[in-house]
């Protein structure tokens, strides 16, 4: 069998780290980059989820339904039109 993965031989990571310190350094850098990438993705995921939750909670608070108001109009008066302005 070969030295890289035979049943009695060491696995590829052990051989690479023991044989060449440059390869071990590359593995350390790669682990560091994976850690940074994973943390960045986790923070981004939390930001997106918190934005979604914020919008859902905010939209439920704003749902008060249509406003019903009674106006005291003089006798014989008619409403010819209505318009919404500035949230009223």
JSON list of N, CA, C and O in Angstrom, two decimals, residues 2-3 7 18 20-21 28-30 32 35 41 45-46 50 56-57 59 67-68 70 84 87:
[
{"chain": "A", "resi": 2, "resn": "UNK", "atom": "N", "xyz": [0.24, 2.37, -0.29]},
{"chain": "A", "resi": 2, "resn": "UNK", "atom": "CA", "xyz": [0.99, 3.63, -0.34]},
{"chain": "A", "resi": 2, "resn": "UNK", "atom": "C", "xyz": [1.05, 4.26, 1.04]},
{"chain": "A", "resi": 2, "resn": "UNK", "atom": "O", "xyz": [0.28, 3.92, 1.94]},
{"chain": "A", "resi": 3, "resn": "UNK", "atom": "N", "xyz": [1.94, 5.23, 1.18]},
{"chain": "A", "resi": 3, "resn": "UNK", "atom": "CA", "xyz": [2.09, 5.93, 2.46]},
{"chain": "A", "resi": 3, "resn": "UNK", "atom": "C", "xyz": [0.98, 6.95, 2.66]},
{"chain": "A", "resi": 3, "resn": "UNK", "atom": "O", "xyz": [0.81, 7.47, 3.75]},
{"chain": "A", "resi": 7, "resn": "UNK", "atom": "N", "xyz": [-3.86, 1.19, 4.80]},
{"chain": "A", "resi": 7, "resn": "UNK", "atom": "CA", "xyz": [-4.41, 0.81, 6.10]},
{"chain": "A", "resi": 7, "resn": "UNK", "atom": "C", "xyz": [-3.39, 0.90, 7.24]},
{"chain": "A", "resi": 7, "resn": "UNK", "atom": "O", "xyz": [-3.75, 1.14, 8.37]},
{"chain": "A", "resi": 18, "resn": "UNK", "atom": "N", "xyz": [4.26, 16.78, 8.45]},
{"chain": "A", "resi": 18, "resn": "UNK", "atom": "CA", "xyz": [5.56, 16.33, 8.92]},
{"chain": "A", "resi": 18, "resn": "UNK", "atom": "C", "xyz": [6.65, 16.56, 7.88]},
{"chain": "A", "resi": 18, "resn": "UNK", "atom": "O", "xyz": [7.78, 16.86, 8.23]},
{"chain": "A", "resi": 20, "resn": "UNK", "atom": "N", "xyz": [6.85, 18.85, 5.16]},
{"chain": "A", "resi": 20, "resn": "UNK", "atom": "CA", "xyz": [7.19, 20.19, 4.69]},
{"chain": "A", "resi": 20, "resn": "UNK", "atom": "C", "xyz": [6.51, 21.24, 5.55]},
{"chain": "A", "resi": 20, "resn": "UNK", "atom": "O", "xyz": [5.28, 21.30, 5.63]},
{"chain": "A", "resi": 21, "resn": "UNK", "atom": "N", "xyz": [7.28, 22.09, 6.20]},
{"chain": "A", "resi": 21, "resn": "UNK", "atom": "CA", "xyz": [6.67, 23.13, 7.05]},
{"chain": "A", "resi": 21, "resn": "UNK", "atom": "C", "xyz": [5.88, 24.16, 6.24]},
{"chain": "A", "resi": 21, "resn": "UNK", "atom": "O", "xyz": [4.96, 24.78, 6.75]},
{"chain": "A", "resi": 28, "resn": "UNK", "atom": "N", "xyz": [-2.55, 26.04, 7.93]},
{"chain": "A", "resi": 28, "resn": "UNK", "atom": "CA", "xyz": [-2.94, 26.98, 8.99]},
{"chain": "A", "resi": 28, "resn": "UNK", "atom": "C", "xyz": [-3.66, 28.19, 8.40]},
{"chain": "A", "resi": 28, "resn": "UNK", "atom": "O", "xyz": [-4.68, 28.64, 8.92]},
{"chain": "A", "resi": 29, "resn": "UNK", "atom": "N", "xyz": [-3.12, 28.72, 7.30]},
{"chain": "A", "resi": 29, "resn": "UNK", "atom": "CA", "xyz": [-3.76, 29.86, 6.63]},
{"chain": "A", "resi": 29, "resn": "UNK", "atom": "C", "xyz": [-5.15, 29.48, 6.11]},
{"chain": "A", "resi": 29, "resn": "UNK", "atom": "O", "xyz": [-6.09, 30.26, 6.22]},
{"chain": "A", "resi": 30, "resn": "UNK", "atom": "N", "xyz": [-5.25, 28.30, 5.56]},
{"chain": "A", "resi": 30, "resn": "UNK", "atom": "CA", "xyz": [-6.53, 27.84, 5.02]},
{"chain": "A", "resi": 30, "resn": "UNK", "atom": "C", "xyz": [-7.56, 27.69, 6.14]},
{"chain": "A", "resi": 30, "resn": "UNK", "atom": "O", "xyz": [-8.72, 28.10, 5.98]},
{"chain": "A", "resi": 32, "resn": "UNK", "atom": "N", "xyz": [-7.58, 29.33, 8.93]},
{"chain": "A", "resi": 32, "resn": "UNK", "atom": "CA", "xyz": [-7.89, 30.70, 9.36]},
{"chain": "A", "resi": 32, "resn": "UNK", "atom": "C", "xyz": [-8.89, 31.34, 8.39]},
{"chain": "A", "resi": 32, "resn": "UNK", "atom": "O", "xyz": [-9.86, 31.99, 8.81]},
{"chain": "A", "resi": 35, "resn": "UNK", "atom": "N", "xyz": [-12.33, 29.89, 8.89]},
{"chain": "A", "resi": 35, "resn": "UNK", "atom": "CA", "xyz": [-12.93, 30.42, 10.11]},
{"chain": "A", "resi": 35, "resn": "UNK", "atom": "C", "xyz": [-13.47, 31.83, 9.89]},
{"chain": "A", "resi": 35, "resn": "UNK", "atom": "O", "xyz": [-14.60, 32.15, 10.26]},
{"chain": "A", "resi": 41, "resn": "UNK", "atom": "N", "xyz": [-20.13, 34.77, 7.27]},
{"chain": "A", "resi": 41, "resn": "UNK", "atom": "CA", "xyz": [-21.41, 34.27, 6.79]},
{"chain": "A", "resi": 41, "resn": "UNK", "atom": "C", "xyz": [-22.43, 34.17, 7.93]},
{"chain": "A", "resi": 41, "resn": "UNK", "atom": "O", "xyz": [-23.60, 34.48, 7.76]},
{"chain": "A", "resi": 45, "resn": "UNK", "atom": "N", "xyz": [-25.95, 36.14, 8.09]},
{"chain": "A", "resi": 45, "resn": "UNK", "atom": "CA", "xyz": [-27.19, 35.41, 8.28]},
{"chain": "A", "resi": 45, "resn": "UNK", "atom": "C", "xyz": [-28.00, 35.99, 9.43]},
{"chain": "A", "resi": 45, "resn": "UNK", "atom": "O", "xyz": [-29.21, 36.20, 9.32]},
{"chain": "A", "resi": 46, "resn": "UNK", "atom": "N", "xyz": [-27.32, 36.30, 10.54]},
{"chain": "A", "resi": 46, "resn": "UNK", "atom": "CA", "xyz": [-28.02, 36.90, 11.68]},
{"chain": "A", "resi": 46, "resn": "UNK", "atom": "C", "xyz": [-28.57, 38.28, 11.32]},
{"chain": "A", "resi": 46, "resn": "UNK", "atom": "O", "xyz": [-29.67, 38.64, 11.75]},
{"chain": "A", "resi": 50, "resn": "UNK", "atom": "N", "xyz": [-32.50, 39.13, 11.49]},
{"chain": "A", "resi": 50, "resn": "UNK", "atom": "CA", "xyz": [-32.99, 40.19, 12.37]},
{"chain": "A", "resi": 50, "resn": "UNK", "atom": "C", "xyz": [-33.75, 41.25, 11.58]},
{"chain": "A", "resi": 50, "resn": "UNK", "atom": "O", "xyz": [-34.74, 41.80, 12.06]},
{"chain": "A", "resi": 56, "resn": "UNK", "atom": "N", "xyz": [-41.34, 42.18, 10.18]},
{"chain": "A", "resi": 56, "resn": "UNK", "atom": "CA", "xyz": [-42.58, 41.48, 10.51]},
{"chain": "A", "resi": 56, "resn": "UNK", "atom": "C", "xyz": [-43.21, 42.09, 11.75]},
{"chain": "A", "resi": 56, "resn": "UNK", "atom": "O", "xyz": [-44.42, 42.36, 11.79]},
{"chain": "A", "resi": 57, "resn": "UNK", "atom": "N", "xyz": [-42.41, 42.34, 12.78]},
{"chain": "A", "resi": 57, "resn": "UNK", "atom": "CA", "xyz": [-42.94, 42.90, 14.02]},
{"chain": "A", "resi": 57, "resn": "UNK", "atom": "C", "xyz": [-43.44, 44.33, 13.77]},
{"chain": "A", "resi": 57, "resn": "UNK", "atom": "O", "xyz": [-44.50, 44.71, 14.25]},
{"chain": "A", "resi": 59, "resn": "UNK", "atom": "N", "xyz": [-44.53, 45.65, 10.96]},
{"chain": "A", "resi": 59, "resn": "UNK", "atom": "CA", "xyz": [-45.73, 45.67, 10.13]},
{"chain": "A", "resi": 59, "resn": "UNK", "atom": "C", "xyz": [-46.96, 45.27, 10.93]},
{"chain": "A", "resi": 59, "resn": "UNK", "atom": "O", "xyz": [-48.05, 45.74, 10.67]},
{"chain": "A", "resi": 67, "resn": "UNK", "atom": "N", "xyz": [-59.47, 53.63, 9.39]},
{"chain": "A", "resi": 67, "resn": "UNK", "atom": "CA", "xyz": [-59.96, 54.60, 10.38]},
{"chain": "A", "resi": 67, "resn": "UNK", "atom": "C", "xyz": [-61.41, 54.95, 10.09]},
{"chain": "A", "resi": 67, "resn": "UNK", "atom": "O", "xyz": [-61.78, 55.25, 8.96]},
{"chain": "A", "resi": 68, "resn": "UNK", "atom": "N", "xyz": [-62.22, 54.87, 11.11]},
{"chain": "A", "resi": 68, "resn": "UNK", "atom": "CA", "xyz": [-63.63, 55.23, 10.99]},
{"chain": "A", "resi": 68, "resn": "UNK", "atom": "C", "xyz": [-63.84, 56.49, 11.82]},
{"chain": "A", "resi": 68, "resn": "UNK", "atom": "O", "xyz": [-63.52, 56.52, 13.01]},
{"chain": "A", "resi": 70, "resn": "UNK", "atom": "N", "xyz": [-66.68, 59.81, 12.42]},
{"chain": "A", "resi": 70, "resn": "UNK", "atom": "CA", "xyz": [-67.98, 60.40, 12.12]},
{"chain": "A", "resi": 70, "resn": "UNK", "atom": "C", "xyz": [-67.82, 61.92, 12.11]},
{"chain": "A", "resi": 70, "resn": "UNK", "atom": "O", "xyz": [-67.25, 62.50, 13.03]},
{"chain": "A", "resi": 84, "resn": "UNK", "atom": "N", "xyz": [-56.76, 61.11, 1.23]},
{"chain": "A", "resi": 84, "resn": "UNK", "atom": "CA", "xyz": [-55.84, 60.84, 2.35]},
{"chain": "A", "resi": 84, "resn": "UNK", "atom": "C", "xyz": [-54.60, 61.68, 2.16]},
{"chain": "A", "resi": 84, "resn": "UNK", "atom": "O", "xyz": [-54.08, 61.83, 1.05]},
{"chain": "A", "resi": 87, "resn": "UNK", "atom": "N", "xyz": [-50.78, 60.50, 6.04]},
{"chain": "A", "resi": 87, "resn": "UNK", "atom": "CA", "xyz": [-51.14, 59.44, 6.96]},
{"chain": "A", "resi": 87, "resn": "UNK", "atom": "C", "xyz": [-52.47, 59.61, 7.63]},
{"chain": "A", "resi": 87, "resn": "UNK", "atom": "O", "xyz": [-52.81, 58.91, 8.56]}
]
